Amino acid sequence: MRRSGSISLPVLVVLSAICYIYYTTLFIFIDGWLGLKTSPGLMNALIFTATVCMCVFNYAAAILRDPGSIPPSFVPDIEDAQTPIHEIKRKGGDLRYCQKCSLFKPPRAHHCRVCRRCVLRMDHHCIWINNCVGHANYKVFLVFVTYAVISCTHSLVLLVGNVTYVAQKDEQQIEGSLKTAYIISGVLLVPLTVALSILLGWHIYLILHNKTTIEYHEGVRAMWLAEKVGNVYSNPYDLGPYENLTSVLGPSIFTWVCPTSGHMGSGLWFRTARDRTNSIMTSR
């Protein structure tokens, strides 16, 4: 079983990119355009530093935090009325059991071949954090991507502003070292901003439908099979956009951009649409 928190080459690449972007943004883009001693320059430097610090903090948390492991003593109680759903194997109708881990799988848990263990509410294995994205670190991963998008967008705006400002000056040509910094920064920032924005948009879509990446692909197949026999497939964990959102980000909007995860529960049980319907009927 591979432990989370180990440093790998992709992690070092990410940290190096963060350091380079931070240095060039502060000491080339802001200082060369607005000046670090002016009010606009100082304000931009403080805002950018704050978002980068939050980005690094959440990145470290995503790497170091265990995504969620199945307790060795876990056994699904099929007679428990409080457990609304028990996922079964695709063939045979038995409860899901991992032969490699020798453990029963709770709902939404999957085995990761890279980590060589089962992960609660597994979304995917991410090489850039050298860890699985699962129940316990999904929110910090999402918050990291959010701050990364904000930081990259801010840096890209400052890069364009600095290049425009320098081009309008009466200098005959930009210094070679400065031109190299512009090129490297552009090559880094443009694809990073686009890729991270797409990734963030994808996970916002998943959250609003209460799905993981794995469940999305499984749902596509399940929908196709259901339509083939004339049935309609629906995601059992979809509680509606707002409840789906708060189940991941937390009940308070003020904690949505903080790396808190105490509201997410144990990861062994999840509310379903049937629970929501039953609670509405009971309240009536």
Backbone as JSON, one array per atom type, in Angstrom:
{
  "sequence": "MRRSGSISLPVLVVLSAICYIYYTTLFIFIDGWLGLKTSPGLMNALIFTATVCMCVFNYAAAILRDPGSIPPSFVPDIEDAQTPIHEIKRKGGDLRYCQKCSLFKPPRAHHCRVCRRCVLRMDHHCIWINNCVGHANYKVFLVFVTYAVISCTHSLVLLVGNVTYVAQKDEQQIEGSLKTAYIISGVLLVPLTVALSILLGWHIYLILHNKTTIEYHEGVRAMWLAEKVGNVYSNPYDLGPYENLTSVLGPSIFTWVCPTSGHMGSGLWFRTARDRTNSIMTSR",
  "N": [[0.84, -1.2, 0.0], [0.67, 2.13, -0.97], [1.62, 5.1, 0.58], [0.11, 8.34, 1.08], [1.41, 11.64, 0.43], [4.03, 11.55, -0.44], [6.84, 12.85, -2.24], [7.05, 13.46, -5.66], [8.26, 13.49, -9.1], [6.35, 14.9, -10.83], [5.11, 16.48, -8.81], [7.24, 18.1, -7.97], [7.63, 19.48, -10.34], [5.25, 20.99, -10.47], [5.55, 22.6, -8.14], [7.86, 23.99, -8.85], [6.92, 25.43, -11.06], [5.03, 27.05, -9.81], [6.69, 28.62, -8.14], [8.24, 29.95, -10.09], [6.29, 31.39, -11.56], [5.29, 33.01, -9.52], [7.56, 34.57, -8.84], [8.19, 35.92, -11.29], [5.81, 37.3, -11.71], [5.61, 39.08, -9.53], [8.16, 40.49, -9.46], [8.76, 41.17, -12.05], [6.45, 41.58, -13.77], [4.57, 43.12, -12.15], [6.33, 44.93, -10.81], [7.68, 46.05, -13.01], [5.63, 47.27, -14.41], [3.55, 48.54, -12.74], [4.96, 49.12, -10.45], [6.36, 48.23, -7.38], [6.29, 49.88, -5.19], [4.2, 51.56, -5.4], [0.71, 52.34, -4.8], [-1.27, 50.86, -6.41], [0.45, 48.82, -7.36], [1.41, 47.64, -4.98], [-1.0, 46.74, -3.9], [-1.84, 44.85, -5.83], [0.31, 43.07, -5.57], [-0.03, 42.15, -2.94], [-2.57, 40.92, -3.06], [-2.09, 38.95, -5.0], [-0.07, 37.48, -3.74], [-1.48, 36.5, -1.53], [-3.42, 34.8, -2.75], [-1.72, 32.95, -3.99], [-0.44, 31.85, -1.75], [-2.63, 30.59, -0.48], [-3.19, 28.8, -2.5], [-0.86, 27.17, -2.51], [-1.0, 26.17, 0.09], [-3.39, 24.64, 0.07], [-2.69, 22.89, -1.94], [-0.61, 21.46, -0.73], [-2.13, 20.28, 1.31], [-3.83, 18.64, -0.2], [-2.0, 16.82, -1.14], [-0.91, 15.68, 1.22], [-3.08, 14.86, 2.79], [-4.93, 12.01, 3.66], [-6.93, 10.32, 1.33], [-9.07, 8.8, 2.17], [-9.75, 5.83, 3.72], [-10.97, 2.46, 3.84], [-12.29, 1.21, 6.81], [-10.83, -1.58, 8.51], [-12.64, -3.17, 9.87], [-15.06, -2.85, 8.63], [-18.23, -3.9, 7.67], [-20.94, -4.28, 5.6], [-24.23, -3.72, 6.66], [-26.92, -5.26, 5.74], [-29.43, -5.35, 6.72], [-29.91, -3.06, 8.02], [-31.99, -0.39, 8.44], [-31.28, 2.24, 8.22], [-29.36, 2.39, 6.34], [-29.55, 3.21, 3.16], [-28.85, 2.25, 0.64], [-27.16, -0.34, -1.05], [-24.47, -1.04, -2.86], [-23.95, -3.34, -5.5], [-22.17, -6.06, -7.09], [-21.41, -6.03, -10.61], [-21.91, -8.43, -11.81], [-23.49, -11.37, -10.71], [-24.76, -10.36, -8.4], [-23.85, -10.03, -5.79], [-22.68, -8.36, -2.77], [-20.35, -5.68, -3.1], [-16.97, -6.54, -3.1], [-13.56, -6.29, -2.4], [-11.06, -8.13, -3.74], [-8.34, -7.77, -3.67], [-7.78, -6.09, -1.5], [-9.13, -7.43, 0.41], [-11.54, -6.6, 1.58], [-14.89, -5.45, 2.22], [-16.58, -3.24, 0.02], [-17.67, 0.0, 0.65], [-20.5, 2.04, -0.44], [-19.7, 3.85, -3.4], [-16.97, 3.59, -3.17], [-13.75, 2.72, -4.5], [-11.15, 0.69, -5.95], [-7.8, 1.67, -6.15], [-5.35, 1.27, -8.5], [-2.82, 2.36, -8.58], [-2.25, 3.39, -5.98], [-2.71, 1.07, -4.7], [-4.85, 0.28, -3.02], [-8.18, 0.51, -1.58], [-10.26, 3.33, -2.0], [-12.29, 5.71, -0.4], [-15.21, 7.07, -1.81], [-13.97, 7.56, -4.34], [-12.56, 9.7, -6.75], [-10.55, 10.16, -8.77], [-7.17, 9.14, -9.62], [-4.55, 11.32, -9.17], [-1.7, 12.37, -10.77], [-0.39, 14.72, -10.37], [-0.6, 15.46, -7.75], [0.35, 13.26, -6.65], [-1.3, 11.4, -5.42], [-4.46, 9.93, -4.51], [-7.61, 11.39, -5.38], [-10.11, 11.66, -3.25], [-12.75, 10.95, -0.87], [-11.95, 12.34, 1.55], [-10.13, 14.31, 0.77], [-11.16, 15.61, -1.4], [-12.47, 18.13, -1.41], [-10.36, 19.92, -0.69], [-8.72, 19.58, -2.85], [-10.35, 20.61, -4.88], [-10.57, 23.28, -3.98], [-7.9, 24.03, -4.16], [-7.53, 23.94, -6.98], [-9.29, 25.99, -7.66], [-8.09, 28.31, -6.49], [-5.74, 28.19, -7.93], [-6.6, 28.73, -10.55], [-7.53, 31.37, -10.2], [-5.11, 32.63, -9.49], [-3.47, 32.15, -11.75], [-4.95, 33.45, -13.75], [-4.88, 36.09, -12.81], [-2.11, 36.57, -12.91], [-1.71, 36.31, -15.66], [-3.17, 38.47, -16.68], [-1.64, 40.56, -15.62], [0.76, 40.06, -16.95], [0.05, 40.59, -19.64], [-0.63, 43.28, -19.38], [1.84, 44.34, -18.58], [3.51, 43.76, -20.8], [2.21, 45.26, -22.78], [2.55, 47.82, -21.72], [5.38, 48.1, -21.75], [5.84, 47.86, -24.49], [4.76, 50.21, -25.45], [6.47, 52.13, -24.63], [9.31, 54.26, -25.37], [11.51, 52.73, -25.92], [13.86, 51.03, -27.97], [14.0, 48.21, -28.22], [13.03, 45.31, -26.4], [14.79, 44.07, -23.59], [16.91, 41.16, -23.79], [16.83, 39.17, -21.72], [14.46, 39.88, -20.47], [12.64, 39.5, -22.49], [12.84, 36.74, -22.78], [11.78, 35.92, -20.32], [9.15, 36.78, -20.64], [8.29, 35.13, -22.74], [8.58, 32.49, -21.69], [6.85, 32.69, -19.5], [4.41, 33.21, -20.79], [4.11, 30.83, -22.26], [3.79, 29.07, -20.17], [1.59, 30.16, -18.66], [-0.71, 30.54, -20.36], [-1.62, 27.91, -21.43], [-1.89, 26.66, -18.9], [-3.83, 28.21, -17.55], [-6.06, 27.83, -19.21], [-6.34, 24.98, -19.14], [-6.67, 24.47, -16.37], [-8.96, 25.96, -15.87], [-10.85, 24.58, -17.4], [-10.73, 22.13, -16.03], [-11.68, 22.95, -13.5], [-14.27, 23.8, -14.19], [-15.31, 21.34, -15.03], [-15.33, 19.84, -12.62], [-17.07, 21.39, -11.1], [-19.4, 20.93, -12.5], [-19.65, 18.16, -11.95], [-19.99, 18.23, -9.15], [-22.44, 19.63, -8.89], [-24.12, 17.7, -9.83], [-23.68, 15.7, -8.1], [-21.71, 13.64, -8.52], [-18.85, 11.52, -9.06], [-15.81, 11.46, -11.01], [-15.41, 8.84, -11.85], [-17.98, 7.8, -11.42], [-19.41, 9.28, -13.26], [-18.57, 8.25, -15.76], [-19.37, 5.61, -15.39], [-22.09, 6.08, -15.15], [-22.77, 6.95, -17.72], [-22.56, 4.59, -19.18], [-24.46, 3.05, -17.76], [-26.77, 4.51, -18.31], [-26.99, 4.11, -21.03], [-27.39, 1.33, -21.14], [-29.79, 1.17, -19.72], [-31.56, 2.6, -21.38], [-31.52, 0.9, -23.49], [-33.09, -1.24, -22.76], [-35.44, -0.01, -22.33], [-35.74, 1.42, -19.96], [-35.33, 4.1, -17.51], [-32.5, 5.74, -16.4], [-31.33, 7.07, -13.34], [-29.27, 9.14, -11.3], [-28.65, 7.97, -8.12], [-27.63, 9.48, -6.03], [-28.09, 12.11, -6.46], [-29.19, 15.01, -5.12], [-30.26, 17.37, -5.8], [-29.19, 20.59, -7.07], [-28.37, 22.58, -5.07], [-28.2, 21.2, -2.55], [-26.42, 19.22, -3.32], [-24.18, 20.78, -3.77], [-23.65, 21.91, -1.21], [-23.14, 19.59, 0.2], [-20.59, 18.93, -0.46], [-19.0, 21.33, -0.34], [-19.78, 22.45, 2.06], [-22.1, 23.68, 4.6], [-22.06, 26.45, 5.03], [-21.52, 29.4, 3.21], [-19.28, 30.9, 3.67], [-17.25, 29.16, 4.25], [-16.65, 27.88, 1.96], [-14.36, 28.36, 0.42], [-12.39, 27.5, 2.02], [-10.17, 25.0, 3.4], [-11.85, 22.98, 4.72], [-13.35, 19.95, 5.92], [-14.94, 18.59, 7.67], [-17.69, 18.41, 7.55], [-18.33, 16.43, 5.79], [-18.67, 13.86, 6.66], [-18.28, 10.29, 7.36], [-17.81, 8.89, 5.03], [-18.64, 6.36, 4.54], [-21.28, 6.11, 4.14], [-23.88, 7.61, 2.27], [-26.27, 10.15, 1.6], [-29.25, 9.65, -0.31], [-31.39, 10.22, -3.2], [-33.76, 9.0, -2.6], [-33.82, 9.07, 0.2], [-34.15, 11.81, 0.55], [-36.66, 12.21, -0.6], [-38.24, 10.63, 1.12], [-37.89, 12.03, 3.54], [-39.18, 14.42, 2.97], [-41.78, 13.53, 2.58], [-42.31, 12.57, 5.14], [-42.21, 14.91, 6.65], [-44.5, 16.11, 5.85]],
  "CA": [[0.0, 0.0, 0.0], [1.46, 3.35, -1.06], [1.13, 6.17, 1.44], [0.03, 9.67, 0.5], [2.35, 12.6, 0.99], [5.38, 11.41, -0.97], [7.2, 13.81, -3.28], [7.37, 12.84, -6.95], [8.71, 14.43, -10.13], [5.28, 15.85, -11.17], [4.92, 17.43, -7.71], [8.35, 19.06, -8.05], [7.36, 20.32, -11.51], [4.2, 21.94, -10.07], [6.13, 23.55, -7.2], [8.79, 24.84, -9.61], [6.1, 26.34, -11.88], [4.45, 28.04, -8.89], [7.75, 29.54, -7.74], [8.62, 30.77, -11.24], [5.2, 32.32, -11.86], [5.22, 33.99, -8.43], [8.71, 35.48, -8.94], [8.06, 36.78, -12.47], [4.64, 38.17, -11.56], [5.91, 40.17, -8.59], [9.37, 41.28, -9.69], [8.88, 41.59, -13.45], [5.2, 42.14, -14.3], [4.05, 44.2, -11.29], [7.36, 45.94, -10.58], [7.99, 46.72, -14.26], [4.47, 47.99, -14.94], [2.94, 49.42, -11.75], [5.92, 49.46, -9.41], [6.0, 47.62, -6.1], [6.18, 50.91, -4.16], [2.98, 52.35, -5.63], [-0.5, 51.73, -4.2], [-1.78, 49.77, -7.25], [1.42, 47.73, -7.39], [1.41, 46.97, -3.68], [-2.28, 46.03, -3.75], [-1.78, 43.66, -6.67], [1.28, 42.15, -4.99], [-0.62, 41.54, -1.74], [-3.65, 40.02, -3.48], [-1.5, 37.8, -5.68], [0.62, 36.69, -2.72], [-2.5, 35.81, -0.73], [-4.0, 33.69, -3.52], [-0.68, 31.94, -4.18], [-0.27, 31.17, -0.46], [-3.76, 29.68, -0.32], [-3.01, 27.75, -3.5], [0.19, 26.27, -2.04], [-1.48, 25.5, 1.31], [-4.36, 23.62, -0.32], [-1.95, 21.89, -2.71], [0.05, 20.6, 0.26], [-3.17, 19.5, 1.99], [-4.29, 17.61, -1.13], [-0.94, 15.81, -1.21], [-0.67, 15.04, 2.5], [-4.28, 14.32, 3.42], [-5.37, 10.7, 3.19], [-8.22, 10.5, 0.64], [-10.13, 8.04, 2.83], [-9.54, 4.39, 3.66], [-12.03, 1.64, 4.4], [-11.9, 0.6, 8.08], [-10.71, -3.04, 8.39], [-13.79, -3.84, 10.49], [-16.29, -2.49, 7.94], [-19.08, -4.93, 7.06], [-22.24, -3.67, 5.33], [-25.37, -4.32, 7.33], [-28.0, -5.2, 4.75], [-30.71, -5.28, 7.42], [-30.0, -1.76, 8.68], [-32.91, 0.49, 7.71], [-30.66, 3.55, 8.04], [-28.49, 2.32, 5.19], [-30.55, 3.19, 2.11], [-28.43, 1.65, -0.63], [-25.99, -1.21, -1.01], [-24.03, -1.29, -4.22], [-23.64, -4.74, -5.73], [-21.3, -6.32, -8.22], [-22.1, -6.02, -11.9], [-22.32, -9.8, -12.09], [-23.65, -12.24, -9.54], [-25.66, -9.79, -7.42], [-23.28, -10.01, -4.45], [-22.14, -7.09, -2.31], [-19.03, -5.41, -3.66], [-15.88, -7.0, -2.24], [-12.26, -6.15, -3.06], [-10.23, -9.31, -3.53], [-6.96, -7.36, -3.41], [-7.7, -5.54, -0.14], [-9.88, -8.33, 1.3], [-12.48, -5.75, 2.31], [-16.12, -5.05, 1.56], [-16.53, -1.87, -0.46], [-18.84, 0.84, 0.9], [-20.96, 2.74, -1.66], [-18.88, 4.86, -4.06], [-15.54, 3.29, -2.98], [-13.13, 2.0, -5.61], [-9.76, 0.31, -5.73], [-6.83, 2.39, -6.98], [-4.23, 0.4, -8.86], [-1.55, 3.04, -8.29], [-2.07, 3.41, -4.53], [-2.87, -0.32, -4.28], [-5.81, 0.21, -1.92], [-9.5, 1.05, -1.87], [-10.41, 4.72, -1.58], [-13.68, 6.11, -0.21], [-15.73, 8.04, -2.79], [-12.82, 7.86, -5.2], [-12.82, 10.46, -7.97], [-9.52, 9.73, -9.71], [-5.8, 9.25, -9.11], [-3.93, 12.49, -9.8], [-0.24, 12.3, -10.7], [0.15, 16.04, -10.01], [-0.5, 15.51, -6.3], [0.88, 11.95, -6.27], [-2.26, 10.9, -4.44], [-5.83, 9.81, -5.0], [-8.59, 12.38, -4.97], [-11.22, 10.88, -2.7], [-13.7, 11.56, 0.05], [-11.39, 13.23, 2.57], [-9.33, 15.42, 0.22], [-11.77, 16.13, -2.63], [-12.72, 19.56, -1.31], [-9.11, 20.69, -0.72], [-8.27, 19.52, -4.24], [-11.17, 21.56, -5.62], [-10.19, 24.63, -3.55], [-6.59, 24.27, -4.76], [-7.73, 24.25, -8.4], [-9.94, 27.3, -7.72], [-7.07, 29.34, -6.25], [-4.78, 28.13, -9.04], [-7.21, 29.44, -11.68], [-7.51, 32.8, -9.86], [-3.72, 33.1, -9.52], [-2.99, 32.14, -13.13], [-5.66, 34.51, -14.48], [-4.32, 37.36, -12.33], [-0.75, 36.69, -13.46], [-1.82, 36.48, -17.11], [-3.59, 39.86, -16.89], [-0.47, 41.4, -15.33], [1.71, 39.84, -18.03], [-0.42, 41.33, -20.82], [-0.51, 44.7, -19.06], [3.26, 44.71, -18.58], [4.0, 43.73, -22.18], [1.62, 46.41, -23.46], [3.2, 49.03, -21.19], [6.76, 48.15, -22.25], [5.8, 48.07, -25.94], [4.38, 51.59, -25.73], [7.58, 53.03, -24.28], [10.14, 54.67, -26.5], [12.69, 51.89, -26.05], [13.94, 50.41, -29.29], [13.69, 46.79, -28.12], [12.99, 44.75, -25.05], [16.01, 43.34, -23.25], [16.83, 39.73, -24.09], [16.4, 38.39, -20.54], [13.06, 40.2, -20.23], [11.87, 38.84, -23.55], [12.81, 35.31, -22.45], [10.84, 35.76, -19.22], [7.8, 36.92, -21.2], [7.97, 33.94, -23.55], [8.41, 31.34, -20.79], [5.64, 32.92, -18.71], [3.26, 33.02, -21.67], [4.01, 29.4, -22.56], [3.29, 28.43, -18.95], [0.33, 30.67, -18.15], [-1.86, 30.38, -21.25], [-2.2, 26.56, -21.34], [-2.27, 26.37, -17.52], [-5.1, 28.88, -17.25], [-7.12, 27.15, -19.97], [-6.51, 23.62, -18.64], [-7.21, 24.5, -15.0], [-10.34, 26.46, -15.95], [-11.66, 23.45, -17.87], [-10.79, 21.18, -14.92], [-12.57, 23.51, -12.48], [-15.63, 23.72, -14.72], [-15.71, 19.92, -15.02], [-15.65, 19.41, -11.26], [-18.29, 22.09, -10.69], [-20.49, 20.14, -13.1], [-19.77, 16.91, -11.19], [-20.54, 18.54, -7.82], [-23.84, 20.0, -9.03], [-24.88, 16.46, -10.09], [-23.26, 14.75, -7.05], [-21.04, 12.52, -9.16], [-17.4, 11.54, -9.19], [-15.4, 11.2, -12.4], [-15.68, 7.43, -12.1], [-19.42, 7.61, -11.51], [-19.88, 9.88, -14.51], [-18.36, 7.29, -16.84], [-20.25, 4.47, -15.12], [-23.46, 6.52, -15.42], [-22.97, 6.97, -19.17], [-22.81, 3.19, -19.58], [-25.73, 2.63, -17.15], [-27.84, 5.18, -19.04], [-27.09, 3.43, -22.33], [-27.99, 0.02, -20.91], [-31.18, 1.36, -19.31], [-32.32, 2.99, -22.56], [-31.57, -0.26, -24.38], [-34.2, -2.1, -22.34], [-36.63, 0.81, -22.16], [-35.82, 2.02, -18.63], [-34.73, 5.42, -17.34], [-31.49, 5.71, -15.34], [-31.14, 8.32, -12.59], [-28.22, 9.05, -10.31], [-29.31, 7.88, -6.81], [-27.05, 10.42, -5.07], [-28.41, 13.48, -6.87], [-30.14, 15.59, -4.18], [-30.57, 18.73, -6.25], [-27.95, 21.37, -7.16], [-27.93, 23.25, -3.84], [-27.78, 20.2, -1.57], [-25.2, 18.6, -3.85], [-23.09, 21.74, -3.56], [-23.34, 22.03, 0.22], [-22.63, 18.32, 0.72], [-19.14, 18.91, -0.72], [-18.34, 22.56, 0.09], [-20.16, 22.8, 3.43], [-23.37, 24.4, 4.7], [-21.85, 27.89, 5.08], [-20.82, 29.91, 2.03], [-18.02, 31.49, 4.11], [-16.25, 28.1, 4.36], [-16.51, 27.21, 0.67], [-13.0, 28.5, -0.11], [-11.48, 27.06, 3.09], [-9.95, 23.55, 3.3], [-12.54, 22.24, 5.78], [-14.02, 18.75, 5.4], [-15.62, 17.89, 8.75], [-19.1, 18.25, 7.23], [-18.51, 15.4, 4.76], [-19.01, 12.58, 7.26], [-17.3, 9.2, 7.39], [-17.56, 8.37, 3.69], [-19.15, 4.99, 4.45], [-22.71, 6.2, 3.86], [-24.24, 8.86, 1.6], [-27.7, 10.37, 1.38], [-29.72, 9.41, -1.67], [-32.61, 10.93, -3.56], [-34.86, 8.35, -1.9], [-33.84, 9.65, 1.56], [-34.7, 13.16, 0.45], [-38.11, 12.08, -0.83], [-38.85, 10.11, 2.34], [-37.9, 13.08, 4.57], [-40.21, 15.38, 2.57], [-43.07, 12.89, 2.83], [-42.49, 12.48, 6.58], [-42.48, 16.24, 7.17], [-45.88, 16.45, 5.52]],
  "C": [[0.88, 1.25, 0.0], [0.84, 4.44, -0.22], [1.07, 7.49, 0.68], [1.09, 10.56, 1.12], [3.76, 12.49, 0.47], [5.59, 12.41, -2.11], [7.61, 13.06, -4.54], [7.82, 13.91, -7.92], [7.58, 15.38, -10.56], [5.02, 16.88, -10.08], [6.0, 18.49, -7.74], [8.16, 20.0, -9.24], [6.32, 21.39, -11.17], [4.77, 23.01, -9.14], [7.09, 24.51, -7.9], [8.02, 25.87, -10.45], [5.48, 27.43, -11.0], [5.49, 29.08, -8.49], [8.14, 30.48, -8.88], [7.55, 31.82, -11.54], [5.1, 33.4, -10.78], [6.34, 35.03, -8.56], [8.52, 36.45, -10.11], [6.88, 37.75, -12.33], [4.95, 39.36, -10.66], [7.03, 41.08, -9.08], [9.62, 41.66, -11.14], [7.59, 42.29, -13.91], [4.72, 43.34, -13.47], [5.08, 45.32, -11.13], [7.68, 46.73, -11.84], [6.86, 47.57, -14.81], [3.94, 49.02, -13.93], [3.93, 49.92, -10.71], [5.47, 48.92, -8.06], [5.83, 48.65, -4.98], [4.96, 51.81, -4.34], [1.79, 51.61, -5.01], [-1.09, 50.63, -5.08], [-0.85, 48.56, -7.29], [1.42, 46.93, -6.1], [0.13, 46.18, -3.47], [-2.3, 44.76, -4.58], [-0.82, 42.62, -6.12], [0.71, 41.42, -3.78], [-1.72, 40.54, -2.11], [-3.08, 38.76, -4.12], [-0.78, 36.89, -4.68], [-0.37, 35.88, -1.89], [-3.09, 34.62, -1.47], [-2.98, 32.59, -3.76], [-0.44, 31.15, -2.88], [-1.4, 30.18, -0.2], [-3.68, 28.52, -1.3], [-2.0, 26.72, -3.02], [-0.29, 25.48, -0.82], [-2.45, 24.38, 0.96], [-3.7, 22.53, -1.16], [-1.25, 20.91, -1.76], [-0.96, 19.72, 0.98], [-3.69, 18.37, 1.1], [-3.27, 16.48, -1.25], [-0.88, 15.0, 0.08], [-1.9, 14.37, 3.1], [-4.67, 12.98, 2.8], [-6.75, 10.85, 2.54], [-9.37, 9.73, 1.27], [-9.96, 6.55, 2.63], [-10.72, 3.66, 4.3], [-11.56, 1.04, 5.73], [-11.84, -0.93, 7.95], [-11.93, -3.79, 8.93], [-15.1, -3.59, 9.75], [-16.96, -3.71, 7.32], [-20.44, -4.3, 6.82], [-23.36, -4.45, 6.0], [-26.59, -4.19, 6.43], [-29.37, -5.12, 5.4], [-30.92, -3.94, 8.11], [-30.88, -0.83, 7.85], [-32.31, 1.86, 7.45], [-29.7, 3.57, 6.86], [-29.35, 2.15, 3.94], [-30.15, 2.45, 0.85], [-27.19, 0.82, -0.41], [-25.62, -1.51, -2.45], [-23.63, -2.76, -4.35], [-22.72, -4.87, -6.93], [-22.1, -6.29, -9.51], [-22.62, -7.41, -12.26], [-22.47, -10.55, -10.77], [-24.59, -11.7, -8.49], [-25.13, -9.76, -6.0], [-22.86, -8.59, -4.07], [-20.72, -6.92, -2.82], [-17.94, -5.76, -2.65], [-14.58, -6.91, -3.01], [-11.39, -7.35, -2.72], [-8.79, -8.93, -3.17], [-6.78, -6.83, -2.0], [-8.35, -6.44, 0.89], [-10.82, -7.54, 2.2], [-13.75, -5.57, 1.5], [-16.0, -3.57, 1.16], [-17.8, -1.12, -0.06], [-19.31, 1.47, -0.42], [-19.96, 3.8, -2.1], [-17.37, 4.65, -3.84], [-15.03, 2.49, -4.17], [-11.68, 1.69, -5.28], [-8.87, 1.07, -6.7], [-5.64, 1.49, -7.25], [-2.89, 1.03, -8.54], [-1.25, 3.01, -6.8], [-2.17, 2.01, -3.93], [-3.73, -0.43, -3.02], [-7.14, 0.76, -2.38], [-9.63, 2.44, -1.26], [-11.89, 5.06, -1.5], [-14.05, 7.21, -1.2], [-14.61, 8.52, -3.73], [-13.27, 8.61, -6.45], [-11.83, 10.04, -9.07], [-8.17, 9.75, -8.99], [-5.12, 10.36, -9.89], [-2.42, 12.42, -9.65], [0.36, 13.61, -10.21], [0.15, 16.28, -8.51], [0.04, 14.2, -5.75], [-0.01, 11.3, -5.21], [-3.6, 10.71, -5.14], [-6.64, 11.01, -4.56], [-9.83, 11.61, -4.55], [-12.02, 11.67, -1.69], [-13.09, 12.63, 0.95], [-10.61, 14.41, 2.01], [-9.92, 15.99, -1.08], [-11.97, 17.64, -2.55], [-11.43, 20.36, -1.38], [-8.51, 20.67, -2.13], [-9.02, 20.54, -5.08], [-10.8, 23.0, -5.27], [-8.82, 25.0, -4.12], [-6.73, 24.67, -6.23], [-8.36, 25.64, -8.55], [-8.93, 28.42, -7.52], [-6.02, 29.35, -7.37], [-5.32, 28.87, -10.26], [-7.18, 30.95, -11.43], [-6.09, 33.36, -10.0], [-3.19, 33.19, -10.96], [-3.65, 33.25, -13.96], [-5.11, 35.88, -14.11], [-2.94, 37.6, -12.94], [-0.79, 36.96, -14.96], [-2.24, 37.91, -17.45], [-2.42, 40.81, -16.67], [0.6, 41.26, -16.41], [1.32, 40.65, -19.26], [-0.27, 42.84, -20.59], [0.93, 45.17, -19.09], [3.84, 44.76, -19.98], [3.48, 44.92, -22.96], [2.29, 47.71, -23.03], [4.62, 49.18, -21.74], [6.78, 48.45, -23.74], [5.48, 49.51, -26.3], [5.46, 52.59, -25.36], [8.45, 53.3, -25.49], [11.4, 53.84, -26.67], [12.68, 51.19, -27.41], [13.58, 48.93, -29.25], [13.73, 46.36, -26.66], [14.27, 43.96, -24.81], [15.8, 41.84, -23.44], [16.33, 38.9, -22.93], [14.93, 38.63, -20.24], [12.17, 39.52, -21.25], [11.75, 37.34, -23.27], [11.81, 35.03, -21.33], [9.4, 35.86, -19.71], [7.38, 35.65, -21.95], [7.69, 32.74, -22.65], [7.11, 31.48, -19.99], [4.39, 32.71, -19.56], [3.02, 31.56, -21.99], [3.46, 28.63, -21.36], [1.85, 28.85, -18.65], [-0.87, 30.39, -19.05], [-2.43, 28.96, -21.19], [-2.62, 26.17, -19.92], [-3.63, 26.96, -17.18], [-6.25, 28.19, -17.95], [-7.4, 25.77, -19.38], [-7.15, 23.6, -17.25], [-8.64, 25.02, -14.99], [-11.29, 25.36, -16.42], [-11.83, 22.42, -16.75], [-11.75, 21.66, -13.83], [-14.03, 23.44, -12.94], [-16.18, 22.3, -14.71], [-16.12, 19.48, -13.62], [-16.84, 20.16, -10.68], [-19.51, 21.36, -11.25], [-20.73, 18.85, -12.3], [-20.41, 17.16, -9.83], [-22.03, 18.84, -7.91], [-24.73, 18.79, -9.31], [-24.52, 15.36, -9.08], [-22.7, 13.46, -7.67], [-19.54, 12.65, -8.98], [-17.06, 11.3, -10.67], [-15.69, 9.76, -12.78], [-17.17, 7.19, -12.29], [-20.01, 8.23, -12.77], [-19.75, 8.87, -15.65], [-19.2, 6.03, -16.64], [-21.69, 4.82, -15.45], [-23.77, 6.57, -16.91], [-23.31, 5.57, -19.68], [-24.17, 2.71, -19.03], [-26.91, 3.25, -17.88], [-28.08, 4.49, -20.39], [-27.77, 2.07, -22.17], [-29.46, 0.14, -20.52], [-32.06, 1.71, -20.52], [-32.49, 1.8, -23.52], [-32.74, -1.18, -24.05], [-35.45, -1.3, -22.01], [-36.81, 1.41, -20.78], [-35.16, 3.39, -18.61], [-33.76, 5.35, -16.17], [-31.42, 7.08, -14.67], [-30.07, 8.1, -11.54], [-28.84, 9.03, -8.9], [-28.81, 8.9, -5.8], [-27.35, 11.87, -5.39], [-29.52, 14.03, -5.99], [-30.66, 16.96, -4.63], [-29.31, 19.58, -6.18], [-27.46, 21.97, -5.84], [-27.44, 22.26, -2.8], [-26.53, 19.46, -2.03], [-23.99, 19.48, -3.56], [-22.67, 21.8, -2.1], [-22.8, 20.72, 0.8], [-21.12, 18.2, 0.52], [-18.45, 20.13, -0.11], [-18.67, 22.97, 1.51], [-21.41, 23.64, 3.46], [-23.23, 25.92, 4.68], [-21.03, 28.36, 3.88], [-19.45, 30.49, 2.4], [-16.9, 30.45, 4.22], [-15.99, 27.41, 3.02], [-15.09, 27.29, 0.12], [-11.95, 28.16, 0.96], [-11.34, 25.54, 3.03], [-10.56, 22.75, 4.44], [-13.27, 21.04, 5.17], [-14.77, 17.98, 6.47], [-17.09, 17.62, 8.46], [-19.37, 17.05, 6.33], [-18.79, 14.01, 5.34], [-17.91, 11.53, 7.12], [-16.94, 8.68, 6.01], [-18.02, 6.94, 3.51], [-20.63, 4.96, 4.07], [-22.99, 7.57, 3.25], [-25.75, 8.94, 1.45], [-28.04, 10.13, -0.09], [-30.98, 10.22, -1.93], [-33.81, 10.31, -2.86], [-34.97, 8.85, -0.46], [-34.51, 11.01, 1.56], [-36.21, 13.12, 0.25], [-38.83, 11.61, 0.43], [-38.95, 11.18, 3.43], [-38.97, 14.12, 4.26], [-41.6, 14.83, 2.87], [-43.36, 12.83, 4.33], [-42.86, 13.83, 7.18], [-43.91, 16.69, 6.88], [-46.86, 15.73, 6.45]]
}
